[in-house]
PDB file of C-alpha atoms in Angstrom:
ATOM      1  CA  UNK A   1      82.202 103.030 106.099  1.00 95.00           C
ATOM      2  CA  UNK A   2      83.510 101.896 109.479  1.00 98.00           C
ATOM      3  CA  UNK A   3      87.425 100.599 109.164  1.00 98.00           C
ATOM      4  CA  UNK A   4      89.766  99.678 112.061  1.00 97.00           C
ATOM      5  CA  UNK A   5      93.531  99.057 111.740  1.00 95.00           C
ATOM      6  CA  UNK A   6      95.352  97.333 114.469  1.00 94.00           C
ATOM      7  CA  UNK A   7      99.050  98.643 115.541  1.00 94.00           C
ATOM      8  CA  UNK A   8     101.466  99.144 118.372  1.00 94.00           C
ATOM      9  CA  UNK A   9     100.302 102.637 118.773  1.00 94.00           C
ATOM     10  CA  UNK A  10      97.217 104.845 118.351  1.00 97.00           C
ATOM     11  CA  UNK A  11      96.856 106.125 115.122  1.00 96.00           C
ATOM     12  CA  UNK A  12      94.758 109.136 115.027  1.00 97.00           C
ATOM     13  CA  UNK A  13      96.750 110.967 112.214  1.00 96.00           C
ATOM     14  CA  UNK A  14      97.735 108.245 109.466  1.00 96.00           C
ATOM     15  CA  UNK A  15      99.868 108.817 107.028  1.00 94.00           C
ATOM     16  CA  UNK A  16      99.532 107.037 102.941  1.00 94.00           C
ATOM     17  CA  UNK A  17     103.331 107.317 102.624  1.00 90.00           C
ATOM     18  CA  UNK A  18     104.456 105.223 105.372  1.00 78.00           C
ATOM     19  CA  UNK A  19     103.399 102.084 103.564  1.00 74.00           C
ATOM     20  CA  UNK A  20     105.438 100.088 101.452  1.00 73.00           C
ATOM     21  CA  UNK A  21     105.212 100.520  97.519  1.00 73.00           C
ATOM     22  CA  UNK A  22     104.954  96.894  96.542  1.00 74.00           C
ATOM     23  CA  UNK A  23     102.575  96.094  99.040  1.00 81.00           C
ATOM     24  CA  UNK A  24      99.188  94.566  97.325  1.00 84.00           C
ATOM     25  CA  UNK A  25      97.696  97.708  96.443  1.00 90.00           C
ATOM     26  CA  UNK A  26     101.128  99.695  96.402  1.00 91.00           C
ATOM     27  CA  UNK A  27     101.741 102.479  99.072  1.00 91.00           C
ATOM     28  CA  UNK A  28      99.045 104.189 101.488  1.00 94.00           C
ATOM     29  CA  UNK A  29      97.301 103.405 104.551  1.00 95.00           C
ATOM     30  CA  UNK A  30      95.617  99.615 104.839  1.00 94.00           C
ATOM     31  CA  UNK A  31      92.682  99.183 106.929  1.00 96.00           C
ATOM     32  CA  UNK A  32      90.079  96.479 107.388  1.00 95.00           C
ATOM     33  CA  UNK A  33      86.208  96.593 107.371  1.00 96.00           C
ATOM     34  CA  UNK A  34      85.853  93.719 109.234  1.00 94.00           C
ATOM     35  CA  UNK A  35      86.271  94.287 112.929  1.00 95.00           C
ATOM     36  CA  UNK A  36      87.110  90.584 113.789  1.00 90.00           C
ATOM     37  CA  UNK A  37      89.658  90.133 110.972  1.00 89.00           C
ATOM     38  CA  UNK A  38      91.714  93.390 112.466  1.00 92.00           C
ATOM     39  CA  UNK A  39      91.334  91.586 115.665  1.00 92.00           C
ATOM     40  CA  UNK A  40      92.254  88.320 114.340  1.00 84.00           C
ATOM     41  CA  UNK A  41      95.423  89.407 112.662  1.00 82.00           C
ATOM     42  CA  UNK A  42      96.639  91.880 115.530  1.00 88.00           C
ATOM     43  CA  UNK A  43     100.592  90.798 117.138  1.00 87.00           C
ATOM     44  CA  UNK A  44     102.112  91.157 120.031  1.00 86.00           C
ATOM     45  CA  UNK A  45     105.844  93.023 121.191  1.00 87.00           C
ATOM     46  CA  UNK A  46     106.897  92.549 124.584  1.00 90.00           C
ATOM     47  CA  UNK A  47     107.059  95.873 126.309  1.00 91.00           C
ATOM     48  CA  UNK A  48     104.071  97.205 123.640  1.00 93.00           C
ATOM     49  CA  UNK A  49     100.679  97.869 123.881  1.00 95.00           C
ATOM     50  CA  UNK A  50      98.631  96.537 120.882  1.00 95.00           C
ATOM     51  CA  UNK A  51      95.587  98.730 119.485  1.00 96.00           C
ATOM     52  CA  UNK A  52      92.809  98.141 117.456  1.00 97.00           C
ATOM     53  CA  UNK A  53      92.096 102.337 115.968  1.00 97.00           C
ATOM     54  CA  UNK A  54      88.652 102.797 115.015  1.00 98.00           C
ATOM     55  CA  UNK A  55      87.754 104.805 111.955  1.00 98.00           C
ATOM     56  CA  UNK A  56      85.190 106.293 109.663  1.00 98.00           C
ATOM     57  CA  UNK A  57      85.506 106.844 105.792  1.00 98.00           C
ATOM     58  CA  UNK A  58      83.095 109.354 104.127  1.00 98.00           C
ATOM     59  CA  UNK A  59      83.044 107.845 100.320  1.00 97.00           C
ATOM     60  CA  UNK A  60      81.337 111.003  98.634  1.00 97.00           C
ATOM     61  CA  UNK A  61      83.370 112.644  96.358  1.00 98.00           C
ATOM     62  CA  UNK A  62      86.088 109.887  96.703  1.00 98.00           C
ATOM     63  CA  UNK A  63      87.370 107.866  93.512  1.00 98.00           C
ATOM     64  CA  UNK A  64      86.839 104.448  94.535  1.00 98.00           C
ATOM     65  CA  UNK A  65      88.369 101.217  92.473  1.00 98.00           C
ATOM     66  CA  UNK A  66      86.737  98.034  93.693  1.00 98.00           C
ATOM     67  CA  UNK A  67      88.384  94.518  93.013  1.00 96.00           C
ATOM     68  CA  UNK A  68      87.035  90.995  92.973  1.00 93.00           C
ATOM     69  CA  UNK A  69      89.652  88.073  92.786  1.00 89.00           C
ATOM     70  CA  UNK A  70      89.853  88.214  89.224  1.00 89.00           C
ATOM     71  CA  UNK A  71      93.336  88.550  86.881  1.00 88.00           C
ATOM     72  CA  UNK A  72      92.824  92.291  87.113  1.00 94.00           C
ATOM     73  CA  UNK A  73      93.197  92.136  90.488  1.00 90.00           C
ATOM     74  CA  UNK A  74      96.127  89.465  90.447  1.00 86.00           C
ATOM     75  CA  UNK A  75      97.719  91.809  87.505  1.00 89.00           C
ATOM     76  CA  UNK A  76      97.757  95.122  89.948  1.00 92.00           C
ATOM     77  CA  UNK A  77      98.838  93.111  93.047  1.00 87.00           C
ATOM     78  CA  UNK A  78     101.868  91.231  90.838  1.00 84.00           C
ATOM     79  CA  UNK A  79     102.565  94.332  89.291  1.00 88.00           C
ATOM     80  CA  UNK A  80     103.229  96.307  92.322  1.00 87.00           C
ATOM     81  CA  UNK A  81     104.830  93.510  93.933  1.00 82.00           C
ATOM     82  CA  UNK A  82     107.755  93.553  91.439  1.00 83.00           C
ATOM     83  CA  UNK A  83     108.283  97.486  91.725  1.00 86.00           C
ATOM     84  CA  UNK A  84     106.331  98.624  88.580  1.00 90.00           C
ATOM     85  CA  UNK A  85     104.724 102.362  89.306  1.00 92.00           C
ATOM     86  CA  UNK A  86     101.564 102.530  90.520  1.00 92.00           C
ATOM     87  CA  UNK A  87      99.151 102.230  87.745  1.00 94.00           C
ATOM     88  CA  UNK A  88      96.171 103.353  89.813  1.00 95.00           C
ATOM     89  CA  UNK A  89      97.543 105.964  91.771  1.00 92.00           C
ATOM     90  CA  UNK A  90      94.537 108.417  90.018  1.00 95.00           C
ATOM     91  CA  UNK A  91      92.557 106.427  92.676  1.00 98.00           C
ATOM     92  CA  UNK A  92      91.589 108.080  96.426  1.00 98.00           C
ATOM     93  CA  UNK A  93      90.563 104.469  98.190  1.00 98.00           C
ATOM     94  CA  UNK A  94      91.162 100.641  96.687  1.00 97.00           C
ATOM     95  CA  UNK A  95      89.294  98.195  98.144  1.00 97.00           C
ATOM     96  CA  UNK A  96      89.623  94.526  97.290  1.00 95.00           C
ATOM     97  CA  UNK A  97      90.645  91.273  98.295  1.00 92.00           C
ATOM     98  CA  UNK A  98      93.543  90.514 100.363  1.00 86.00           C
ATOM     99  CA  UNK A  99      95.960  88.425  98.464  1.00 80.00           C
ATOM    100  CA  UNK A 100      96.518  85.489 101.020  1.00 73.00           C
ATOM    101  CA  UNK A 101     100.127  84.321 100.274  1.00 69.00           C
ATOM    102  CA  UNK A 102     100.786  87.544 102.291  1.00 65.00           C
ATOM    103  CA  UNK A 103      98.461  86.266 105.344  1.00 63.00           C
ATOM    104  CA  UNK A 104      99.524  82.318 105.009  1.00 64.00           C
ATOM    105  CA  UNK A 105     103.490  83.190 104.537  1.00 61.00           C
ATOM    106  CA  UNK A 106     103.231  81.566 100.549  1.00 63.00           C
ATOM    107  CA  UNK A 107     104.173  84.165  99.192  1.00 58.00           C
ATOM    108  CA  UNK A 108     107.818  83.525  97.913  1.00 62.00           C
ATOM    109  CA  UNK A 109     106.097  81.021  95.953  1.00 63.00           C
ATOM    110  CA  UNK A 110     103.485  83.078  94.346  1.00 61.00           C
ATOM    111  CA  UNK A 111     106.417  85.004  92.723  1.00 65.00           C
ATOM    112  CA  UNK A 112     109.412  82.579  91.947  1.00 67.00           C
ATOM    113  CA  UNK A 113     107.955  81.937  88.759  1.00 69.00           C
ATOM    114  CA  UNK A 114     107.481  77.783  89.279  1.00 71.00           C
ATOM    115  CA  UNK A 115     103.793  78.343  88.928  1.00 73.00           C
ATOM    116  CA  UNK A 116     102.011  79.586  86.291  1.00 77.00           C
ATOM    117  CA  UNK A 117      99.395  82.852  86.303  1.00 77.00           C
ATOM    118  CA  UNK A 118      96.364  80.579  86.373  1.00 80.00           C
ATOM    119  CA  UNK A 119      97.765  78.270  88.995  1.00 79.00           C
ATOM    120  CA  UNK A 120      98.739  81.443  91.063  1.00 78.00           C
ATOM    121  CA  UNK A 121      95.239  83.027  91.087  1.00 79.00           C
ATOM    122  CA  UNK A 122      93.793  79.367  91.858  1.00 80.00           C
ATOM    123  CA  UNK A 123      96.138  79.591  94.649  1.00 78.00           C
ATOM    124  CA  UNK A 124      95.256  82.819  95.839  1.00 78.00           C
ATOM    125  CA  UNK A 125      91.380  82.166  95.685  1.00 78.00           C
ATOM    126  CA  UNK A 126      91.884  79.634  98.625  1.00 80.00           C
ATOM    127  CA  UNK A 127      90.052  80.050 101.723  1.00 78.00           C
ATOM    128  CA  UNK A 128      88.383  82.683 103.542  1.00 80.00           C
ATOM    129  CA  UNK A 129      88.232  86.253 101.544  1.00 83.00           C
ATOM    130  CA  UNK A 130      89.394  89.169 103.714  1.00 87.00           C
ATOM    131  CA  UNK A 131      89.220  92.345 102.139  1.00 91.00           C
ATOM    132  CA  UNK A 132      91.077  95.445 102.546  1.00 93.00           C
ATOM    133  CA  UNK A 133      90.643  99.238 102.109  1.00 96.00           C
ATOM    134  CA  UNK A 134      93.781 100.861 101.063  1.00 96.00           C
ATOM    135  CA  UNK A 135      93.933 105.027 101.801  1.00 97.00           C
ATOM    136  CA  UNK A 136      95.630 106.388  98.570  1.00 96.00           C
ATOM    137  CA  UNK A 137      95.311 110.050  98.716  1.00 97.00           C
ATOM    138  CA  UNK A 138      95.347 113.139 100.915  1.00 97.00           C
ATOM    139  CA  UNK A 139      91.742 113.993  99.745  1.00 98.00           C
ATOM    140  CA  UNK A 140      90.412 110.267 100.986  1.00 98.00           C
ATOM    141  CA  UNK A 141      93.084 111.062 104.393  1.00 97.00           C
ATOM    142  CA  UNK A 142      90.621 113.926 104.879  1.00 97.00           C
ATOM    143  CA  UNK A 143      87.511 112.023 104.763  1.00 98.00           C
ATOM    144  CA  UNK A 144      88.999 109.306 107.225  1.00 98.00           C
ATOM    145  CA  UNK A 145      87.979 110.069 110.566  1.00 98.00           C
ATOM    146  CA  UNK A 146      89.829 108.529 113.691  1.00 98.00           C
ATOM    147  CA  UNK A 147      86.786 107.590 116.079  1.00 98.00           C
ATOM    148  CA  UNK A 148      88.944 105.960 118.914  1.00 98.00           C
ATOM    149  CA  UNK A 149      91.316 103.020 119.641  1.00 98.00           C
ATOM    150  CA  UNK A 150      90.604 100.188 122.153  1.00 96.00           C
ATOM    151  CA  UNK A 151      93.609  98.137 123.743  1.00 96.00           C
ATOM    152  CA  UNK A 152      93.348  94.648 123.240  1.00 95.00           C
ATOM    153  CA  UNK A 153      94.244  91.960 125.109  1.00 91.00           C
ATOM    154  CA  UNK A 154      97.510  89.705 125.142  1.00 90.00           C
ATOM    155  CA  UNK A 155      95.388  86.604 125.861  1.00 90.00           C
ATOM    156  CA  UNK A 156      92.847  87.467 123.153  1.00 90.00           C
ATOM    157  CA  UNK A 157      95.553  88.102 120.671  1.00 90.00           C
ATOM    158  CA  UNK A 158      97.127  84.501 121.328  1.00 90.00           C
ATOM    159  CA  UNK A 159      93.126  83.209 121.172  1.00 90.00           C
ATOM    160  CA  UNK A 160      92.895  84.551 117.574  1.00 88.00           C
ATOM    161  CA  UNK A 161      96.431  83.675 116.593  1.00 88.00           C
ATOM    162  CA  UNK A 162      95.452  79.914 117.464  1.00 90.00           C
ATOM    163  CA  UNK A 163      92.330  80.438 115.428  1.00 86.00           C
ATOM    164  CA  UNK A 164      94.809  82.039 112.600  1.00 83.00           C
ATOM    165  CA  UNK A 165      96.779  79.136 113.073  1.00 85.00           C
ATOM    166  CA  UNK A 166      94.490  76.557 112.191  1.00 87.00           C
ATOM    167  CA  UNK A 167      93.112  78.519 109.111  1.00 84.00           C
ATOM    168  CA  UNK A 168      96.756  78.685 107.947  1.00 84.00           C
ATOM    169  CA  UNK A 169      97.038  75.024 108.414  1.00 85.00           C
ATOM    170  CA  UNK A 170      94.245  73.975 106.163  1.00 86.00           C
ATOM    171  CA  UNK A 171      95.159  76.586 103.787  1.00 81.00           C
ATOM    172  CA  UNK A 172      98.383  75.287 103.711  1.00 82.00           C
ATOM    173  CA  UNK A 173      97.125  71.515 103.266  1.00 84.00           C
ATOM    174  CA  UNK A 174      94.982  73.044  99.691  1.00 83.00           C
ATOM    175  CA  UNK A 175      97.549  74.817  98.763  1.00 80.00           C
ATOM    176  CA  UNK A 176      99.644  71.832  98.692  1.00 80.00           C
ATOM    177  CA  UNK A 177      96.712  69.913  96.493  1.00 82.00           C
ATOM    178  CA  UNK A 178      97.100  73.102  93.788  1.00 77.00           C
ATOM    179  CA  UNK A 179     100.770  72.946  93.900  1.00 76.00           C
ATOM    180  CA  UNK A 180     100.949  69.208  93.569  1.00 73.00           C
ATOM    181  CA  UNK A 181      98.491  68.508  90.865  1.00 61.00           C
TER     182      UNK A 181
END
């Protein structure tokens, strides 16, 4: 599986405990199969050099937990979220989707508790589905394989954050039709 993860530096040795523990799919290292969504999310720090790393992930003899945007998904993302252990951490790689109050900045609302669980996962099914491959353990660290990092471009980085921008505004404009009705 080819994976790329975009950062200020080159990461050729990743680490799974640098990550936060109520991210999505609780702590490890997040990475991207889609070349173009890496790309597409990648910032920009004056005085840093952005980099899109280039990996491969050898799945044999990995345990692998696949999610679809379903409440078992919404139940492990919501659960790590509000600091509850990991209850997959038995698992070497997670792949799933992207939960995108985290992408589209909604996600203070997601949790406040003014919408319900339905109304949250009919929020979070809006829009495009990114997925993303979460590192978990040392064993799938081993099989990960650093193939090179490329540097990209401060005016290609503003071209996809304009494209990000307008996908954020009509997410934002169904959003608004879920959280109205």
């Amino acid at each position: 599986m080819k994976l790329f993860h975009t950062s200020f530096s080159i990461v050729e040795n990743p680490s799974i405990n640098e990550g936060r523990a109520n991210a999505d799919f609780a702590r490890g290292f997040y990475l991207s199969d889609d070349e173009e969504f890496s790309k597409r999310w990648a910032r920009r720090r004056k005085g840093m050099t952005t980099y899109l790393n280039r990996y491969e992930l050898d799945e044999e003899g990995l345990n692998i937990k696949t999610f679809n945007q379903d409440e078992e998904w919404y139940d492990y993302i919501f659960a790590n979220r509000r600091g509850k252990p990991d209850s997959l951490n038995n698992y070497d790689v997670i792949i799933g989707p992207i939960a995108n109050d985290t992408l589209y900045d909604t996600w203070g609302m997601l949790t406040s508790g003014v919408l319900d669980k339905s109304e949250c996962l009919k929020c979070l099914k809006i829009g495009n589905v990114y997925q993303q491959i979460v590192i978990k353990s040392e064993k799938a660290l081993n099989a990960l394989h650093f193939q090179g990092a490329d540097k990209l471009d401060a005016t290609k980085i503003q071209e996809y954050k304009d494209a990000v921008a307008i996908e954020e505004e009509k997410f934002q404009q169904e959003f608004a039709k879920i959280v109205g009705d």
